[in-house]
Every structure is written in structure tokens, then in C-alpha cells.
Tab-separated table of C-alpha atoms in Angstrom:
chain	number	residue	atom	x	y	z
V	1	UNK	CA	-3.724	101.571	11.640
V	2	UNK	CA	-6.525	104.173	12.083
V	3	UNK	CA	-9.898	102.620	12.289
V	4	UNK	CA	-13.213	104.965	11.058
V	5	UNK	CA	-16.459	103.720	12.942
V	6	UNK	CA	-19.834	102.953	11.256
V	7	UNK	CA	-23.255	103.402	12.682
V	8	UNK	CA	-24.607	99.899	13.278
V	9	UNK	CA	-27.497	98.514	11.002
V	10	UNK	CA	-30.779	100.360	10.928
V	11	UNK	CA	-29.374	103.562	12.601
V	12	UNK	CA	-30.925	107.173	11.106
V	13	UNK	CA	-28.479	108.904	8.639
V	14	UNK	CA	-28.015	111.551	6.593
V	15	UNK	CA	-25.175	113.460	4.933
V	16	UNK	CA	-24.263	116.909	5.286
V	17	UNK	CA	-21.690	117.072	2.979
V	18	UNK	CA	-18.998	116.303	5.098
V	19	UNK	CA	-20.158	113.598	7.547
V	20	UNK	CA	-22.760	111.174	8.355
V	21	UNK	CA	-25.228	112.532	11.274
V	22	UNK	CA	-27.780	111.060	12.997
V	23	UNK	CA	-27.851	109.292	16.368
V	24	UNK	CA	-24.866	110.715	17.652
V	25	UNK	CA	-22.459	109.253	14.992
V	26	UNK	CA	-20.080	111.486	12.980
V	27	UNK	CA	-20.759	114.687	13.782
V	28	UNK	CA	-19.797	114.641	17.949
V	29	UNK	CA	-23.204	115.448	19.438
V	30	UNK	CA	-23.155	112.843	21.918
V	31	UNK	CA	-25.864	113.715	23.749
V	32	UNK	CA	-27.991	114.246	21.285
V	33	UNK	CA	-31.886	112.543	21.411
V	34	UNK	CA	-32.009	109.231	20.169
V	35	UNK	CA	-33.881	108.704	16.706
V	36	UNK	CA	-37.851	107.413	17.115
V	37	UNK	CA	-38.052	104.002	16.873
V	38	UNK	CA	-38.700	102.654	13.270
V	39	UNK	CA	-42.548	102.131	13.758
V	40	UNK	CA	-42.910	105.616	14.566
V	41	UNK	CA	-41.176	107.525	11.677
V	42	UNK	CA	-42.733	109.079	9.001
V	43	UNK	CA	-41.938	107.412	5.781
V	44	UNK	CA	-40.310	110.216	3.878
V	45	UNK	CA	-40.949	110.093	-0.229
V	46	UNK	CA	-43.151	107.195	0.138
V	47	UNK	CA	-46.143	108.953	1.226
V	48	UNK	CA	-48.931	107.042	3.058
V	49	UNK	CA	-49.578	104.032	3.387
V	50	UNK	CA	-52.016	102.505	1.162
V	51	UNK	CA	-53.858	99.111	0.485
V	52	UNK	CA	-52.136	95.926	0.461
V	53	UNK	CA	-52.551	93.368	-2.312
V	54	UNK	CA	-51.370	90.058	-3.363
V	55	UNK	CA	-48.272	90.409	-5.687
V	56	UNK	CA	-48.489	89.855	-8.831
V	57	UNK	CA	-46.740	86.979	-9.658
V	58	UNK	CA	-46.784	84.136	-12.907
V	59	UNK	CA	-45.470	80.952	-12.970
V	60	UNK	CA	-42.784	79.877	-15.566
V	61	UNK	CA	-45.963	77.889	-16.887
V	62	UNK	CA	-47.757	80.845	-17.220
V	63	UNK	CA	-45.797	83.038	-19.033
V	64	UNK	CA	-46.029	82.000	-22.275
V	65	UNK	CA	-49.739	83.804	-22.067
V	66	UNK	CA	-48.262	87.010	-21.992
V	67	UNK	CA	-47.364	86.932	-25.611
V	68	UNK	CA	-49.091	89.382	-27.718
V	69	UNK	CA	-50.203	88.906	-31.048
V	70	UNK	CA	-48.537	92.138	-32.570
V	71	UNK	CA	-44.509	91.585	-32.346
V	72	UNK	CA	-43.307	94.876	-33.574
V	73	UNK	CA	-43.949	98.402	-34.528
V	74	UNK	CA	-44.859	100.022	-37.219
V	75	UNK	CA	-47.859	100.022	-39.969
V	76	UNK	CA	-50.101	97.382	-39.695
V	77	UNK	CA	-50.402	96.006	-42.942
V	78	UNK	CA	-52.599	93.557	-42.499
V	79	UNK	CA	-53.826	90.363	-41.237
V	80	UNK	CA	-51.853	86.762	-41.549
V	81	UNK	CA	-53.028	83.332	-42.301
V	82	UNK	CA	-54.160	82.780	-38.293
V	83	UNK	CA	-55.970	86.345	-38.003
V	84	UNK	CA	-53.457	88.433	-36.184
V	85	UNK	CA	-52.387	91.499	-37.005
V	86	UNK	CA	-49.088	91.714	-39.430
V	87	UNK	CA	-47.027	94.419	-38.486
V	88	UNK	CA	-44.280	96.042	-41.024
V	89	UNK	CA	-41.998	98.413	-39.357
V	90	UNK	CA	-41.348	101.126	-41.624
V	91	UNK	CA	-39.508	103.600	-39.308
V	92	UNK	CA	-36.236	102.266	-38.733
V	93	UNK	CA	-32.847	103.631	-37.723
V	94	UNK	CA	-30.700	101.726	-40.786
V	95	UNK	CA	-31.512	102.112	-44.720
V	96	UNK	CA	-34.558	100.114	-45.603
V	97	UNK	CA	-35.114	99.245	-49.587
V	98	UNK	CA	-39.034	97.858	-50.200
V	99	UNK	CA	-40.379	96.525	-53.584
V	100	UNK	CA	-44.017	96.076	-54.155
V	101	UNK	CA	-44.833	93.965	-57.209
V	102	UNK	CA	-48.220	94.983	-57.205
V	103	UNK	CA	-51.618	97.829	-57.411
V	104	UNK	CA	-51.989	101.296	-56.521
V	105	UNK	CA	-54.603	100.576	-54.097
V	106	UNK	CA	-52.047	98.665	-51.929
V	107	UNK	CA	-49.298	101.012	-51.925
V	108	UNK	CA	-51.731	104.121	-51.333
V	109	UNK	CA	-52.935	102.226	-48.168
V	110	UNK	CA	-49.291	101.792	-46.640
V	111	UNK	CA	-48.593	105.279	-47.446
V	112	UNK	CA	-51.757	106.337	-45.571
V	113	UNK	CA	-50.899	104.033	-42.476
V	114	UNK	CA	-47.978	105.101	-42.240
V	115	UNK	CA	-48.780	108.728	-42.504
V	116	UNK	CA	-51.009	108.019	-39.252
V	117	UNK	CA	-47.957	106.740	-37.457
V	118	UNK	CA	-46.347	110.349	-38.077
V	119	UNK	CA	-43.953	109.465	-40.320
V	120	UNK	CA	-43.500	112.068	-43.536
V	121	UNK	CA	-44.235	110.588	-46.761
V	122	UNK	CA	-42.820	112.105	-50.270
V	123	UNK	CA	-44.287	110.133	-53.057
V	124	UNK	CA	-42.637	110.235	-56.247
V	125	UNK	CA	-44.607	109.498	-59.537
V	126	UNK	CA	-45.504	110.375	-63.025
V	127	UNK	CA	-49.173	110.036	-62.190
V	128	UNK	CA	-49.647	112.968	-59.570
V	129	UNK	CA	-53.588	113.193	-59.974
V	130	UNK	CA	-54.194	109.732	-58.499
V	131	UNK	CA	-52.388	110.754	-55.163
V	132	UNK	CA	-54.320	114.058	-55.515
V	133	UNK	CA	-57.092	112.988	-52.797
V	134	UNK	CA	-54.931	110.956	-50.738
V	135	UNK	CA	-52.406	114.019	-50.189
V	136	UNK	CA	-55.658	116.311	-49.603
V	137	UNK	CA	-57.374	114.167	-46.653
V	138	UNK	CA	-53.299	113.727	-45.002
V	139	UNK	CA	-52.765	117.384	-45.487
V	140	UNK	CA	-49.439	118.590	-47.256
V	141	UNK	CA	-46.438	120.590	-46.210
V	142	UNK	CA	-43.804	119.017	-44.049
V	143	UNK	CA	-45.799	117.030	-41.605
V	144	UNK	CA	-47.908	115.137	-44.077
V	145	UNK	CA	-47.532	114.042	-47.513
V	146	UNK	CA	-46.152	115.306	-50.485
V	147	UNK	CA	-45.959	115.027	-54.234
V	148	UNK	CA	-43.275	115.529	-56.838
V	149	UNK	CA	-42.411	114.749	-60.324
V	150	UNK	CA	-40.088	111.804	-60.658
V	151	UNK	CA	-36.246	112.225	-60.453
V	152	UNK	CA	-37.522	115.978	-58.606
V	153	UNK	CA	-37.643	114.869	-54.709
V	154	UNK	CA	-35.653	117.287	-52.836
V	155	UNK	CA	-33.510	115.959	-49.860
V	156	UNK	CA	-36.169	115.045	-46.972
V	157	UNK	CA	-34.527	115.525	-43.384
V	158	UNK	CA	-35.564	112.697	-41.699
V	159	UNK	CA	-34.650	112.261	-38.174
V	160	UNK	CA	-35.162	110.053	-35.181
V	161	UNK	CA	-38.199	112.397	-34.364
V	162	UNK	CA	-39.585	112.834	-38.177
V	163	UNK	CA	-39.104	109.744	-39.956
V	164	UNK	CA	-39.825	109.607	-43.389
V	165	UNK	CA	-41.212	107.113	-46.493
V	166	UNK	CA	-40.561	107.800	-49.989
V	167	UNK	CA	-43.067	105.970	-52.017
V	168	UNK	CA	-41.219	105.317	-55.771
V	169	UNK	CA	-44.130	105.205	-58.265
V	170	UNK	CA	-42.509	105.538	-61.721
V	171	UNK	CA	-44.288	103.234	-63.536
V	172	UNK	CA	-42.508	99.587	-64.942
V	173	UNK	CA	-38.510	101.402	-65.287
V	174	UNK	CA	-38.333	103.671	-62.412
V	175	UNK	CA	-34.871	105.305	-62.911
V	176	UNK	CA	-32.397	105.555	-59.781
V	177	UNK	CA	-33.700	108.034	-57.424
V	178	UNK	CA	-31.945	111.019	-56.271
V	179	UNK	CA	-33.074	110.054	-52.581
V	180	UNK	CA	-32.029	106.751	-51.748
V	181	UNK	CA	-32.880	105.063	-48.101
V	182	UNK	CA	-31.066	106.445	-45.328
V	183	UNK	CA	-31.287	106.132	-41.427
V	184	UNK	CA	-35.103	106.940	-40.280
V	185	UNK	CA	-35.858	107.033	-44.198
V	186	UNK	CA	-37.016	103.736	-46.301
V	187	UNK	CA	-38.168	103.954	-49.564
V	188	UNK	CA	-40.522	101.788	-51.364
V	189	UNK	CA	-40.741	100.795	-55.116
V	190	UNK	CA	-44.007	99.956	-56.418
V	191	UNK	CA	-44.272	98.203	-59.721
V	192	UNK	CA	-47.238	96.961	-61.414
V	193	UNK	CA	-45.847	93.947	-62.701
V	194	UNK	CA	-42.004	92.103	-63.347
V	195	UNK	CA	-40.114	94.176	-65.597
V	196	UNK	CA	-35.990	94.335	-66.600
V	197	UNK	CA	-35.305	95.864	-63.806
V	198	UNK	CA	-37.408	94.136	-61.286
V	199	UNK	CA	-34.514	91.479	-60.528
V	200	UNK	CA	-32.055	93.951	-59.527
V	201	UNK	CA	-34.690	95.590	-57.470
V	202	UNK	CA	-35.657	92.729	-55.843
V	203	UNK	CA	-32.218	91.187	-55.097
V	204	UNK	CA	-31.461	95.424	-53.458
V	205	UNK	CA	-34.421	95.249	-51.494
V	206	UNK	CA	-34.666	93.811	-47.865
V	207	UNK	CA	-38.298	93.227	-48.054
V	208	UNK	CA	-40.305	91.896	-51.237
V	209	UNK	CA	-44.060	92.009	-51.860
V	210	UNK	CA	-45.634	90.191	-54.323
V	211	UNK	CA	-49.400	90.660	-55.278
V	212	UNK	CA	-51.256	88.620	-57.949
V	213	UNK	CA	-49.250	88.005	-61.438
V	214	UNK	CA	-48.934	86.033	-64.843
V	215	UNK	CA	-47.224	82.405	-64.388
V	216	UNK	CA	-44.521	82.997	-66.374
V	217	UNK	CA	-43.638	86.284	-63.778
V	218	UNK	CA	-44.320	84.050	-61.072
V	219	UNK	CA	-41.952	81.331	-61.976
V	220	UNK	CA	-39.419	84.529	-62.514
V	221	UNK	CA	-40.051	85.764	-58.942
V	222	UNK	CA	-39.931	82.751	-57.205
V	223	UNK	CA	-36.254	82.111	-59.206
V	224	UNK	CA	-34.962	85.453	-57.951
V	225	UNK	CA	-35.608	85.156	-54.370
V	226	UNK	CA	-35.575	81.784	-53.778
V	227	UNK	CA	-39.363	81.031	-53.470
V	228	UNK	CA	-40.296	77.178	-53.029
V	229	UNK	CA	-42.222	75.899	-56.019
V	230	UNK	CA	-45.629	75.763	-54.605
V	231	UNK	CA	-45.427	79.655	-53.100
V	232	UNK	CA	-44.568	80.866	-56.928
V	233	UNK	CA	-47.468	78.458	-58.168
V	234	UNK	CA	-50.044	79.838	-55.797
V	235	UNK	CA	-49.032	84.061	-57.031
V	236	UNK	CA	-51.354	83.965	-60.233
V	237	UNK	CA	-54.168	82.944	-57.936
V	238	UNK	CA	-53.717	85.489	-55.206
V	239	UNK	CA	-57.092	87.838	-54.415
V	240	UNK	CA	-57.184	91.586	-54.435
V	241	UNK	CA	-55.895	92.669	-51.513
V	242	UNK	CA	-53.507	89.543	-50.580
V	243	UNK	CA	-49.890	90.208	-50.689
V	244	UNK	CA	-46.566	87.983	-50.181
V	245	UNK	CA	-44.500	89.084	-48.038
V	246	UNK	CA	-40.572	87.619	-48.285
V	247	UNK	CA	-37.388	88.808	-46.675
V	248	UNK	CA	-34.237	87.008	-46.343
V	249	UNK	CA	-35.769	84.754	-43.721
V	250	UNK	CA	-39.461	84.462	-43.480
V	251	UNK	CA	-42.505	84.650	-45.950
V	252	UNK	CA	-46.201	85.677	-45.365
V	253	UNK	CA	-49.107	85.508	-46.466
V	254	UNK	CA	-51.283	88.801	-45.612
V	255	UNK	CA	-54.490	90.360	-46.535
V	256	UNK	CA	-54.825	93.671	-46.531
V	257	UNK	CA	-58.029	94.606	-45.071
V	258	UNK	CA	-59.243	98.706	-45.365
V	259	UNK	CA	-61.167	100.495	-42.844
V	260	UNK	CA	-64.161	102.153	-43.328
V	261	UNK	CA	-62.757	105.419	-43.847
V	262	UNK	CA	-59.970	103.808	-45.657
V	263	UNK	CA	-62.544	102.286	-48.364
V	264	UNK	CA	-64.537	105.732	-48.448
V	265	UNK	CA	-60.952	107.147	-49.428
V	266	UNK	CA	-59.642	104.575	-51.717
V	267	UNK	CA	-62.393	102.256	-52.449
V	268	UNK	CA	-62.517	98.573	-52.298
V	269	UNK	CA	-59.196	96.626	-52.243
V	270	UNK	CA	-57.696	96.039	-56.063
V	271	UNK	CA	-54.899	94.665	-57.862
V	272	UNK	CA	-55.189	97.103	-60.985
V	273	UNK	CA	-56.029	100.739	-61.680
């Protein structure tokens, strides 16, 4: 059985393509000059040799200090119960249905946010004039935000690299829109309070907000997804700018808080118009 012969540990090599060289190995140059010893090579791609430090190393102990307070991406909608930020990913790569039982002002903010993140936002309302400023200090055209007449939003394009949210403000029937969620596109339904077709809205939708309302919607609300008695009870006494948050899974409790510029734009949080 033919044997092939390896150069022994921590000998120079290199390939040339068809054999190993270096130290006289592979290539029959048996008298060639032995390779420098390995104090005195240069350290090829490594470049010089700097400062040394400590490494930088955590106990198991320690590690649970590393957690920070923001667990997502996205817009940040908010602030929780405990003061950390609330995060509500908007650009996703699977259809995303949202339903805001609630004001303007919210809904106006989220589109704004989210515009800052880069994403494209179409709104889609009977009431063009109070997106008028909003749309003017985003900019328009396909990089910022646009406006159209409802059931007239033309198919958006979204990608990966241009995600998009369509904002649904039709008033308390929004009909079926002719761009539904899609891949890098989630829509969101704003209504100002429960109407007929709230339910079926709500029960489509993979994330529900609810703002301030009557009792009698609150008790409806908490019936269609599943709300615990004292979350529906606590709805009618919600302040302007507090929203409930409920998916599948988890509920929270956020406050919407505006920035400075934010306020100059929109004015101070509100649950009506």
C-alpha cells in the first residue's frame, strides 16, 4: 500500500496548486533553507502586534445583565407598565392584519414612526385633509407617504428592502380593501369605536388595540378576544394616549408618549378628533 508523507506539526506550508511546499516537503527541494523559527516570522494578515487585555469574559451569573430592555424591532410605540420601551414590529416577512379600536392621533403617530424606520406608508381614507400635514412634513412619492381615496390604493411593491404599511382609515364600515397584507406589507385598520364589523376584524387580525370605549363595547371586546373580566372593565377608563395591546398570547398596557416634534406635528395625545 502506497503511503503519502505529511509535514510534521508546526512546519511552514503553502499550496501551489499542486503540492504542499515549504521546508523541503512536497515539492523535492531538499536542500532547500529551513523556515525561521516561529518567533521570528512575520505574522502575515494579522498585522502588528498590539496591546494585550484581559478577555472579556461573564459568568453564567452574570449574564442575565445583558438583557436589554427593547426585545425586538420595529416602531416604538410606546412605553409599558415598568417604563421600557414597547416595541411593535411592523416590517415583517409574513402577512400582518392590525386593528386599532381607537383616535386619529394614535394611528397618525404609528404611521409617522414607522415612516422614520423607512418603511412606505399608503394611507387609505375618506378624510384626506387630516393626513394633509402629516404627508407634507414625511414627503410624498414612493419613499414616503401617500394618500388615496378608499377602495383606490394601487398595488404597493413592497419588498425585503422597501417594506410597506397601509393604514385603513374608512371610517366605522371600512369595506374589504383591494390591498390586503402580504409579505413585507401589514396593514392596519383603524376604527373609532366597535361597529358590525369590528368582530370579524378583530378575530382576522393578529394584533388588537384597544383605546378608551363605552362599557357596553368593552364587555363586547373583551367577549371577542378572550379578555379577562377586569382588563374589559378597566377600557372605559383608559387615558388619552393609553392603548391595549392583545395578540393571541400576551396583553399590554402602553402609553403612547409624542416627542416634541411629534406634538408640534400632531398636538397633544387624544382619543377623539
Amino acid at each position: 500500500m502506497a503511503m503519502t508523507s505529511s509535514p510534521p506539526a508546526g512546519a511552514a506550508r503553502s499550496w501551489d496548486g499542486n503540492s504542499w511546499n515549504g521546508n523541503g516537503y512536497g515539492n523535492g527541494n531538499a536542500g532547500a533553507a529551513p523556515a525561521p523559527a516561529a518567533a521570528d516570522r512575520p505574522r502575515t494578515g494579522f498585522g502588528l502586534f498590539g496591546p494585550r487585555h484581559q478577555r472579556h469574559t461573564l459568568s453564567v451569573e452574570q449574564l442575565d445583565s445583558l438583557a436589554l430592555p427593547i426585545g425586538d424591532d420595529g416602531v416604538v410605540v410606546g412605553v409599558d407598565a415598568d417604563g421600557q420601551p414597547a416595541v411593535l414590529g411592523v416590517n415583517r416577512p409574513t402577512p400582518y392584519d392590525m386593528v386599532l379600536i381607537g383616535g386619529l392621533w394614535t394611528a397618525q403617530v404609528l404611521a409617522l414612526r414607522a415612516a422614520a424606520t423607512g418603511a412606505r406608508v399608503a394611507v387609505e381614507t375618506g378624510r384626506a385633509q387630516a393626513w394633509a400635514q402629516l404627508v407634507q412634513a414625511v414627503g410624498g412619492g414612493q419613499s414616503g407617504m401617500t394618500v388615496h381615496d378608499v377602495g383606490r390604493v394601487p398595488p404597493q411593491g413592497a419588498s425585503a428592502g422597501g417594506p410597506v404599511l397601509v393604514v385603513r382609515d374608512c371610517g366605522m364600515r371600512p369595506p374589504r380593501g383591494r390591498v390586503a397584507s402580504a409579505p413585507w406589507q401589514s396593514v392596519l385598520t383603524l376604527l373609532p369605536y366597535l361597529s358590525p364589523v369590528a368582530p370579524r376584524l378583530m378575530r382576522q387580525a393578529r394584533l388588537v388595540g384597544v383605546q378608551r370605549v363605552s362599557p357596553d363595547e368593552a364587555a363586547e371586546i373583551g367577549r371577542v378576544i378572550g379578555l379577562p373580566r377586569g382588563e374589559w372593565e378597566s377600557l372605559p377608563t383608559l387615558a388619552d394616549g393609553v392603548t391595549l395591546w392583545c395578540t393571541d398570547r400576551d396583553r399590554q398596557y402602553v402609553m403612547t408618549q409624542a416627542t416634541d416634534a411629534e406634538t408640534g406635528l400632531l398636538g397633544n395625545a387624544r382619543r377623539m378628533d
